[in-house]
PDB file of C-alpha atoms in Angstrom:
ATOM      1  CA  MET A  22      97.509 134.561 106.690  1.00  0.00           C
ATOM      2  CA  GLU A  23      98.332 132.263 109.607  1.00  0.00           C
ATOM      3  CA  SER A  24     101.517 132.499 111.610  1.00  0.00           C
ATOM      4  CA  SER A  25     104.003 129.662 111.084  1.00  0.00           C
ATOM      5  CA  SER A  26     104.496 129.256 114.842  1.00  0.00           C
ATOM      6  CA  LEU A  27     102.063 127.163 116.858  1.00  0.00           C
ATOM      7  CA  PRO A  28     101.301 127.197 120.576  1.00  0.00           C
ATOM      8  CA  THR A  29     103.044 124.162 122.025  1.00  0.00           C
ATOM      9  CA  HIS A  30     102.244 122.788 125.475  1.00  0.00           C
ATOM     10  CA  PHE A  31     104.954 120.854 127.309  1.00  0.00           C
ATOM     11  CA  TYR A  32     103.713 118.077 129.602  1.00  0.00           C
ATOM     12  CA  LEU A  33     105.929 116.030 131.865  1.00  0.00           C
ATOM     13  CA  SER A  34     105.159 112.411 131.030  1.00  0.00           C
ATOM     14  CA  HIS A  35     105.205 111.081 134.581  1.00  0.00           C
ATOM     15  CA  PRO A  36     103.630 112.444 136.694  1.00  0.00           C
ATOM     16  CA  ARG A  37     101.503 114.068 133.990  1.00  0.00           C
ATOM     17  CA  THR A  38     101.851 117.778 134.705  1.00  0.00           C
ATOM     18  CA  LEU A  39     101.871 120.854 132.490  1.00  0.00           C
ATOM     19  CA  LEU A  40     105.323 122.439 132.432  1.00  0.00           C
ATOM     20  CA  GLY A  41     104.299 125.426 130.333  1.00  0.00           C
ATOM     21  CA  SER A  42     103.650 126.686 126.836  1.00  0.00           C
ATOM     22  CA  VAL A  43     105.698 128.293 124.101  1.00  0.00           C
ATOM     23  CA  ALA A  44     105.213 129.114 120.406  1.00  0.00           C
ATOM     24  CA  LEU A  45     107.408 126.918 118.202  1.00  0.00           C
ATOM     25  CA  ASP A  46     108.054 127.363 114.476  1.00  0.00           C
ATOM     26  CA  TRP A  47     109.070 123.695 114.050  1.00  0.00           C
ATOM     27  CA  MET A  48     107.527 120.338 115.024  1.00  0.00           C
ATOM     28  CA  PRO A  49     109.752 118.245 117.297  1.00  0.00           C
ATOM     29  CA  GLN A  50     109.590 114.535 116.491  1.00  0.00           C
ATOM     30  CA  PRO A  51     109.498 111.855 119.200  1.00  0.00           C
ATOM     31  CA  GLY A  52     113.070 111.117 120.209  1.00  0.00           C
ATOM     32  CA  THR A  53     114.169 114.701 119.682  1.00  0.00           C
ATOM     33  CA  CYS A  54     115.707 116.636 122.555  1.00  0.00           C
ATOM     34  CA  VAL A  55     114.288 120.094 123.200  1.00  0.00           C
ATOM     35  CA  GLU A  56     115.359 122.861 125.526  1.00  0.00           C
ATOM     36  CA  TYR A  57     112.668 124.353 127.746  1.00  0.00           C
ATOM     37  CA  ALA A  58     113.137 126.492 130.854  1.00  0.00           C
ATOM     38  CA  ASP A  59     116.919 125.869 130.833  1.00  0.00           C
ATOM     39  CA  LYS A  60     116.440 122.077 130.977  1.00  0.00           C
ATOM     40  CA  THR A  61     116.752 119.391 128.324  1.00  0.00           C
ATOM     41  CA  TYR A  62     113.783 117.134 127.662  1.00  0.00           C
ATOM     42  CA  MET A  63     113.301 114.210 125.293  1.00  0.00           C
ATOM     43  CA  VAL A  64     110.032 114.182 123.366  1.00  0.00           C
ATOM     44  CA  LEU A  65     108.214 110.899 123.968  1.00  0.00           C
ATOM     45  CA  GLU A  66     104.928 111.691 122.264  1.00  0.00           C
ATOM     46  CA  ARG A  67     103.450 114.470 120.139  1.00  0.00           C
ATOM     47  CA  ARG A  68      99.719 115.153 119.802  1.00  0.00           C
ATOM     48  CA  HIS A  69      97.992 117.541 117.428  1.00  0.00           C
ATOM     49  CA  HIS A  70      94.879 119.535 118.325  1.00  0.00           C
ATOM     50  CA  TYR A  71      92.618 120.914 115.618  1.00  0.00           C
ATOM     51  CA  ALA A  72      90.003 123.676 115.563  1.00  0.00           C
ATOM     52  CA  LEU A  73      87.123 124.097 113.128  1.00  0.00           C
ATOM     53  CA  LYS A  74      87.336 127.454 111.303  1.00  0.00           C
ATOM     54  CA  LEU A  75      85.088 128.399 108.410  1.00  0.00           C
ATOM     55  CA  GLY A  76      84.095 124.790 107.820  1.00  0.00           C
ATOM     56  CA  ARG A  77      87.667 123.432 107.765  1.00  0.00           C
ATOM     57  CA  TYR A  78      89.895 121.940 110.412  1.00  0.00           C
ATOM     58  CA  HIS A  79      93.172 123.716 111.119  1.00  0.00           C
ATOM     59  CA  LEU A  80      96.027 122.684 113.374  1.00  0.00           C
ATOM     60  CA  SER A  81      95.606 124.912 116.416  1.00  0.00           C
ATOM     61  CA  ARG A  82      98.190 123.642 118.914  1.00  0.00           C
ATOM     62  CA  ILE A  83     100.587 120.831 119.726  1.00  0.00           C
ATOM     63  CA  SER A  84     101.069 118.914 122.969  1.00  0.00           C
ATOM     64  CA  LEU A  85     104.477 117.409 123.680  1.00  0.00           C
ATOM     65  CA  TYR A  86     104.837 114.726 126.335  1.00  0.00           C
ATOM     66  CA  VAL A  87     108.431 114.809 127.536  1.00  0.00           C
ATOM     67  CA  LYS A  88     110.827 113.416 130.109  1.00  0.00           C
ATOM     68  CA  LEU A  89     113.845 115.061 131.658  1.00  0.00           C
ATOM     69  CA  SER A  90     116.926 113.904 129.793  1.00  0.00           C
ATOM     70  CA  PRO A  91     120.642 114.601 129.808  1.00  0.00           C
ATOM     71  CA  ARG A  92     121.861 116.555 126.809  1.00  0.00           C
ATOM     72  CA  PRO A  93     123.110 114.082 124.203  1.00  0.00           C
ATOM     73  CA  THR A  94     126.827 114.575 123.673  1.00  0.00           C
ATOM     74  CA  GLU A  95     127.446 112.111 120.859  1.00  0.00           C
ATOM     75  CA  ARG A  96     125.263 112.855 117.853  1.00  0.00           C
ATOM     76  CA  SER A  97     125.789 112.528 114.130  1.00  0.00           C
ATOM     77  CA  LEU A  98     123.904 114.154 111.291  1.00  0.00           C
ATOM     78  CA  VAL A  99     122.563 111.583 108.821  1.00  0.00           C
ATOM     79  CA  GLY A 100     120.696 113.181 105.943  1.00  0.00           C
ATOM     80  CA  ASP A 101     118.384 115.708 107.572  1.00  0.00           C
ATOM     81  CA  ARG A 102     118.155 114.192 111.062  1.00  0.00           C
ATOM     82  CA  TRP A 103     120.365 113.648 114.098  1.00  0.00           C
ATOM     83  CA  VAL A 104     121.124 110.146 115.365  1.00  0.00           C
ATOM     84  CA  LEU A 105     122.790 109.092 118.617  1.00  0.00           C
ATOM     85  CA  GLY A 106     126.400 107.969 118.523  1.00  0.00           C
ATOM     86  CA  GLU A 107     128.827 107.559 115.665  1.00  0.00           C
ATOM     87  CA  ALA A 108     126.791 107.069 112.485  1.00  0.00           C
ATOM     88  CA  ASN A 109     129.751 105.502 110.670  1.00  0.00           C
ATOM     89  CA  CYS A 110     129.887 102.519 113.084  1.00  0.00           C
ATOM     90  CA  ARG A 111     128.578  99.201 111.780  1.00  0.00           C
ATOM     91  CA  PHE A 112     126.458  98.666 114.932  1.00  0.00           C
ATOM     92  CA  ASN A 113     124.851 102.143 115.068  1.00  0.00           C
ATOM     93  CA  ALA A 114     121.036 101.917 115.162  1.00  0.00           C
ATOM     94  CA  GLN A 115     120.574 105.100 113.057  1.00  0.00           C
ATOM     95  CA  SER A 116     118.002 106.215 115.651  1.00  0.00           C
ATOM     96  CA  GLU A 117     117.282 109.259 117.799  1.00  0.00           C
ATOM     97  CA  LEU A 118     116.318 106.978 120.696  1.00  0.00           C
ATOM     98  CA  ILE A 119     118.964 104.249 120.902  1.00  0.00           C
ATOM     99  CA  ARG A 120     122.666 104.393 120.139  1.00  0.00           C
ATOM    100  CA  CYS A 121     123.508 100.831 119.080  1.00  0.00           C
ATOM    101  CA  ALA A 122     122.868  97.132 119.697  1.00  0.00           C
ATOM    102  CA  VAL A 123     126.101  96.245 121.514  1.00  0.00           C
ATOM    103  CA  ASN A 124     126.646  99.401 123.592  1.00  0.00           C
ATOM    104  CA  PRO A 125     123.308 101.234 123.910  1.00  0.00           C
ATOM    105  CA  GLN A 126     124.381 103.357 126.900  1.00  0.00           C
ATOM    106  CA  GLY A 127     127.583 104.502 125.189  1.00  0.00           C
ATOM    107  CA  PRO A 128     129.888 106.237 124.944  1.00  0.00           C
ATOM    108  CA  CYS A 129     131.085 105.499 121.424  1.00  0.00           C
ATOM    109  CA  ALA A 130     134.552 106.898 122.113  1.00  0.00           C
ATOM    110  CA  GLY A 131     136.814 104.000 123.043  1.00  0.00           C
ATOM    111  CA  CYS A 132     134.142 101.326 122.465  1.00  0.00           C
ATOM    112  CA  ARG A 133     135.821  97.971 121.776  1.00  0.00           C
ATOM    113  CA  HIS A 134     133.016  96.998 119.371  1.00  0.00           C
ATOM    114  CA  PHE A 135     133.487  99.995 117.065  1.00  0.00           C
ATOM    115  CA  GLU A 136     133.760  98.940 113.415  1.00  0.00           C
ATOM    116  CA  ARG A 137     133.860 101.601 110.747  1.00  0.00           C
ATOM    117  CA  GLU A 138     131.222 101.048 108.078  1.00  0.00           C
ATOM    118  CA  ALA A 139     132.064 101.737 104.446  1.00  0.00           C
ATOM    119  CA  LEU A 140     131.011 105.246 103.367  1.00  0.00           C
ATOM    120  CA  SER A 141     129.091 103.878 100.381  1.00  0.00           C
ATOM    121  CA  GLN A 142     126.599 102.218 102.753  1.00  0.00           C
ATOM    122  CA  LEU A 143     125.748 105.434 104.650  1.00  0.00           C
TER     123      LEU A 143
END
């Protein structure tokens, strides 16, 4: 039986350098922030690498291309994923990468464009 954790290589996006490797038991999606070596990185790209074993291809490792990023302070849980900013604002982009259309840099607290969206629409 295979282990549920996969070797994951962290590459700095620019300049392209290997930061290191670790075994992860989850697959970070692009836009997700991950902690590695006491720093926060945003995943820009994820690549899968396969190996042929007994006539079948199996996922053997993952490469994550990341950039150094500040830890997001304003996040909201929507369903099973985190989005930036206040998810109940009418202008929120419901995205891990961008906060909203009118104030993409944030913060949401004290934003003059904040308009609460009806809960039935969330």
